[in-house]
PDB file of C-alpha atoms in Angstrom:
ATOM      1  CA  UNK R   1       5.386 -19.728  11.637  1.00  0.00           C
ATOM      2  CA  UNK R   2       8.463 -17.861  10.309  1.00  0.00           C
ATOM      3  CA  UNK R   3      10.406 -17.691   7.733  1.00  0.00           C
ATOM      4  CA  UNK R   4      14.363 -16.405   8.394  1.00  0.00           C
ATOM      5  CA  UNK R   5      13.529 -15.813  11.447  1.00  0.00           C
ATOM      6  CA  UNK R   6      10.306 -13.550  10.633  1.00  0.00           C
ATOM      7  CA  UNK R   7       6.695 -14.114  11.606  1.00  0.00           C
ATOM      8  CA  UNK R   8       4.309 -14.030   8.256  1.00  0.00           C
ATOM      9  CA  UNK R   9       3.086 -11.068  10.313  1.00  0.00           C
ATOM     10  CA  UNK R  10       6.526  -9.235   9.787  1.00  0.00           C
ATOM     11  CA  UNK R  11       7.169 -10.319   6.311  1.00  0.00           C
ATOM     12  CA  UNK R  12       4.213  -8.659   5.389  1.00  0.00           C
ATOM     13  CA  UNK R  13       5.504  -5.193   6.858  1.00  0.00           C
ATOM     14  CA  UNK R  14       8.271  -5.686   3.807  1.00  0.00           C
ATOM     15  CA  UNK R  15       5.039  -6.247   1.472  1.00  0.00           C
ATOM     16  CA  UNK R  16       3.005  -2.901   2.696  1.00  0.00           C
ATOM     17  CA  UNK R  17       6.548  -1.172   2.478  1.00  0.00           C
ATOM     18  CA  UNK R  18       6.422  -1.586  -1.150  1.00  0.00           C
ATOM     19  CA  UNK R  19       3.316  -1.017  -2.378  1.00  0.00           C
ATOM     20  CA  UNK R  20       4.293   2.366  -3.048  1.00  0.00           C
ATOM     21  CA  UNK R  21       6.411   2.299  -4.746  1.00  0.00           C
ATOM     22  CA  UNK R  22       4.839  -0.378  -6.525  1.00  0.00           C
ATOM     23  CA  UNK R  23       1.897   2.459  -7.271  1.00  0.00           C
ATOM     24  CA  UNK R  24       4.794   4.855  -8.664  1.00  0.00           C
ATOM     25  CA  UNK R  25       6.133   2.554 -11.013  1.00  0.00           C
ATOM     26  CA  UNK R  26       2.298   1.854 -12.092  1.00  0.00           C
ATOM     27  CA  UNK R  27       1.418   5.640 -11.855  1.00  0.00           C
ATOM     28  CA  UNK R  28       5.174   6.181 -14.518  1.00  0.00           C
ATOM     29  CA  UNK R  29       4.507   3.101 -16.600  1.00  0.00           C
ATOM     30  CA  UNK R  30       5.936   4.030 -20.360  1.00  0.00           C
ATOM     31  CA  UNK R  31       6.412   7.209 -19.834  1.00  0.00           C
ATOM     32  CA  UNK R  32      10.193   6.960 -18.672  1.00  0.00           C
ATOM     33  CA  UNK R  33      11.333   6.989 -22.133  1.00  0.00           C
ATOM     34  CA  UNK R  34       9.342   9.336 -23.547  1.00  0.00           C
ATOM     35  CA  UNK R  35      11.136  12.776 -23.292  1.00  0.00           C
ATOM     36  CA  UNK R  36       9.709  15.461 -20.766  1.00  0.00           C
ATOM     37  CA  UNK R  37       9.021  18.014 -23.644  1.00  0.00           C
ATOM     38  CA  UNK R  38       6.674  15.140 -25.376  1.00  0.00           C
ATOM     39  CA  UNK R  39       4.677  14.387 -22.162  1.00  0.00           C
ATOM     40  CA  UNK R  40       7.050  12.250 -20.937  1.00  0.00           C
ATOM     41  CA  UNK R  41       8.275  11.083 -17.438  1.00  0.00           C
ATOM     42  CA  UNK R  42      10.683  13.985 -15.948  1.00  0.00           C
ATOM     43  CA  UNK R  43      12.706  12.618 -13.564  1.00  0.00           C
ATOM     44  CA  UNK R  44      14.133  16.268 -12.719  1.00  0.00           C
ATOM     45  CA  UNK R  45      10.983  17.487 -11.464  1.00  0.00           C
ATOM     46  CA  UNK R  46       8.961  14.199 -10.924  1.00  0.00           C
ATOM     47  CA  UNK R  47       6.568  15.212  -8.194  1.00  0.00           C
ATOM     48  CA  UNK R  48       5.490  18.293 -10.500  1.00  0.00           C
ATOM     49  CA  UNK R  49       5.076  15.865 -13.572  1.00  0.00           C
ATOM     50  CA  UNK R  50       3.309  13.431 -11.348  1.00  0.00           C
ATOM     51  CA  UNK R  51       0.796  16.251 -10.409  1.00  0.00           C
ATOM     52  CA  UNK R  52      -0.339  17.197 -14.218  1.00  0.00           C
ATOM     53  CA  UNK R  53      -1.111  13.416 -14.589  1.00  0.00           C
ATOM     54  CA  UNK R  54      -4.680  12.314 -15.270  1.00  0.00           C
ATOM     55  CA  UNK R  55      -6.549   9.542 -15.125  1.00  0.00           C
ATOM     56  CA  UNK R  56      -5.329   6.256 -13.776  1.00  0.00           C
ATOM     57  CA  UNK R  57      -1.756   7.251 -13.826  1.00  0.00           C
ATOM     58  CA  UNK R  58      -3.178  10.490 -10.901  1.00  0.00           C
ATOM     59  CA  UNK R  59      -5.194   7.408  -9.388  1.00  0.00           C
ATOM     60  CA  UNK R  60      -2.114   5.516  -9.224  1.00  0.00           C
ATOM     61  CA  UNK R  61       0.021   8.948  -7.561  1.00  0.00           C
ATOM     62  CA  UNK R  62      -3.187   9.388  -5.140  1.00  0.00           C
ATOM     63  CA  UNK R  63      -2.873   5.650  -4.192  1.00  0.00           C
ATOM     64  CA  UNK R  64       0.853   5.569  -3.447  1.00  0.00           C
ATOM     65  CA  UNK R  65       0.553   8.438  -1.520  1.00  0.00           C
ATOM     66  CA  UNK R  66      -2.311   7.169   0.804  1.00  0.00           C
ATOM     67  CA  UNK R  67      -0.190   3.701   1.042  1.00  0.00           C
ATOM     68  CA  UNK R  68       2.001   6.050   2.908  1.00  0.00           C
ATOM     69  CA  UNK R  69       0.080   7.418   4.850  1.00  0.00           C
ATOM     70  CA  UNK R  70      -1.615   4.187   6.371  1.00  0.00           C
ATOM     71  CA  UNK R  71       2.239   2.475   6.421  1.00  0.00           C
ATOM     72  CA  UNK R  72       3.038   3.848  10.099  1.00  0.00           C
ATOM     73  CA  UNK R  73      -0.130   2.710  11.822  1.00  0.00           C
ATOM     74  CA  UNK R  74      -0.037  -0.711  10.358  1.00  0.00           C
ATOM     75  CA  UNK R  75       4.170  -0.636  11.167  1.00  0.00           C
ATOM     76  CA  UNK R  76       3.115   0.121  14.459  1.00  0.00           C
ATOM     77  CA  UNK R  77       0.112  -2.452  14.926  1.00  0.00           C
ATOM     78  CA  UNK R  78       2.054  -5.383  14.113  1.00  0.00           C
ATOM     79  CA  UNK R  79       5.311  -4.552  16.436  1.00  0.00           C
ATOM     80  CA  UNK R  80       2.797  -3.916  19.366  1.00  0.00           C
ATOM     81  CA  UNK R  81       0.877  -7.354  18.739  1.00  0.00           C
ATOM     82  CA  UNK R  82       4.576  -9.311  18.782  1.00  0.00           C
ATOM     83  CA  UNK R  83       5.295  -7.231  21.805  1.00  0.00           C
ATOM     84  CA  UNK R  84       1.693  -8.265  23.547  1.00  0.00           C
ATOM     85  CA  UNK R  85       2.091 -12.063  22.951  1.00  0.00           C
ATOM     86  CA  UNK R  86      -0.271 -12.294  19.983  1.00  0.00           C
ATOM     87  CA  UNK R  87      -1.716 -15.625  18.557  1.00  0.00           C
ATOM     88  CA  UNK R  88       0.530 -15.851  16.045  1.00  0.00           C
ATOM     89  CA  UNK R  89      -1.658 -17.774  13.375  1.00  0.00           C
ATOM     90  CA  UNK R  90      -4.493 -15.188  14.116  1.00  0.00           C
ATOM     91  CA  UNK R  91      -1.892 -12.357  13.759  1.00  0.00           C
ATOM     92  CA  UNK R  92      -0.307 -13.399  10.631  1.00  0.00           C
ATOM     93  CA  UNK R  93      -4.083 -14.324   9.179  1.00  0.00           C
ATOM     94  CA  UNK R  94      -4.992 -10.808   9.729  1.00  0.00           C
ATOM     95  CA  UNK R  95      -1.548  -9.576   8.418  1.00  0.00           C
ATOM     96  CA  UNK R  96      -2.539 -11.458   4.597  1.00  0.00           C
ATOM     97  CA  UNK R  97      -5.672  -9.966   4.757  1.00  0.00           C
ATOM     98  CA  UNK R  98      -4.822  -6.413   5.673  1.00  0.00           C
ATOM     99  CA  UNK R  99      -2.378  -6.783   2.625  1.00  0.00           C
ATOM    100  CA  UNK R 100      -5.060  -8.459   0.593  1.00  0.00           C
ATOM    101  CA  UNK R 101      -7.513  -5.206   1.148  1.00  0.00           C
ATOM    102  CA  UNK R 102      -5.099  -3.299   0.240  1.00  0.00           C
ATOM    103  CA  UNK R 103      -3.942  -4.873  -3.426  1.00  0.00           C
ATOM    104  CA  UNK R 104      -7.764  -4.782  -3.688  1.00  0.00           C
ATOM    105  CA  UNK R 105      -7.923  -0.757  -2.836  1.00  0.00           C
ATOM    106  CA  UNK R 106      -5.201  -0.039  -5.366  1.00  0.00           C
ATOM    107  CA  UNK R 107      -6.779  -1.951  -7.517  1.00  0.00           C
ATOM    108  CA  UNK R 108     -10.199  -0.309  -6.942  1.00  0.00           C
ATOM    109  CA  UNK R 109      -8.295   3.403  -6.979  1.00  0.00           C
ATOM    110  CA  UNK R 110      -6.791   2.545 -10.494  1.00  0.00           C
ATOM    111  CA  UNK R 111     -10.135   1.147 -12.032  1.00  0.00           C
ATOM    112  CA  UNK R 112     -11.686   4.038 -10.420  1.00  0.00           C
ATOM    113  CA  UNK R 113     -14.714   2.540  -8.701  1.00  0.00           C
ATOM    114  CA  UNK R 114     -14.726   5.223  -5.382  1.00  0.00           C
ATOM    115  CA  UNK R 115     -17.286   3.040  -3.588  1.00  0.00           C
ATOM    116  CA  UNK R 116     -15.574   0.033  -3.759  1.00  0.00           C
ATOM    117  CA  UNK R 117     -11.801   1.569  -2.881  1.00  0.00           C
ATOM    118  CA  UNK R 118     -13.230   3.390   0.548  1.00  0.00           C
ATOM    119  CA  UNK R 119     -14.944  -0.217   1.224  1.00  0.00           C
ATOM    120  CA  UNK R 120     -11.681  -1.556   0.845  1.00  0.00           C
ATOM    121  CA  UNK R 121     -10.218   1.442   2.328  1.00  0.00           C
ATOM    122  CA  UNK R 122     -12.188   0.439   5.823  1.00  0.00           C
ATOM    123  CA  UNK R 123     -12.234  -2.860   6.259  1.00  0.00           C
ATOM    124  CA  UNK R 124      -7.987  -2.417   5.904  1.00  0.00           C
ATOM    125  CA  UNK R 125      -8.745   0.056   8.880  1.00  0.00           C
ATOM    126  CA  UNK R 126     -10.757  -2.398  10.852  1.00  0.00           C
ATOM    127  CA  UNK R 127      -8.144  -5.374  10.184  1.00  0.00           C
ATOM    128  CA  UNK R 128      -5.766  -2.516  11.165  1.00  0.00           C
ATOM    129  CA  UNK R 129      -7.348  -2.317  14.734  1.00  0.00           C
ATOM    130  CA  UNK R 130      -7.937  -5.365  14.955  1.00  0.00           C
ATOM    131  CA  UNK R 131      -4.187  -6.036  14.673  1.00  0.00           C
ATOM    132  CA  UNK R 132      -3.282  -4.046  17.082  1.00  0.00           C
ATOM    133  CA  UNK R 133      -5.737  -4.955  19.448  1.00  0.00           C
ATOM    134  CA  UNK R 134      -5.144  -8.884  19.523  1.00  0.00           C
TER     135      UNK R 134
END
């Protein structure tokens, strides 16, 4: 199935490209009009305002940043599986869920419950393989 002219499978690269910055909107949420001397967001320095951040709103930072990090590998699973002739229904199945476990580990990072974000953390991983090895 596709929609203008991209598999589900590919749409959902556009999806995992912004969760990040979906997590650094989350992780600056009502602080942008606050002024930096009051606590506020500083948008001059934001990675060092970002790192005296506590809480959810570090959760949130920690989050975006390991989005990031597991961006290229999915990227890279999903061109490969096009390029090998995947099932395409099995492919794009496996797409929703990968993004589905990951909503769920953000989610899990911000409400801090560790267990449950490096379950979700994994089974993204193994859907991850999985993908890449259809």
């Amino acid at each position: 199935m596709t929609y203008a002219g991209l598999t589900v499978a590919y749409w959902t690269v556009i999806v995992v490209a912004l969760l990040p910055i979906g997590c650094a909107v989350l992780a600056k949420w009502g602080m942008a009009g606050r002024p930096p001397k009051d606590g506020g967001f500083d948008n001059h320095d934001p990675r060092a305002w970002l790192a005296r951040q506590g809480g959810w709103r570090a959760r949130a930072n920690a989050a975006q940043a390991n989005c990031f990090e597991s961006m290229p590998f999915y990227i890279g699973a999903v061109i490969i599986a096009h390029q090998h002739g995947a099932f395409q229904m099995r492919l794009d199945l496996l797409a929703l869920l990968y993004v589905l476990l990951r909503l769920t580990y953000i989610l899990f990072y911000l409400a801090d419950m560790a267990t449950l974000r490096s379950t979700a953390w994994t089974l993204a991983l193994v859907i991850n393989i999985a993908i890449l090895f259809i």
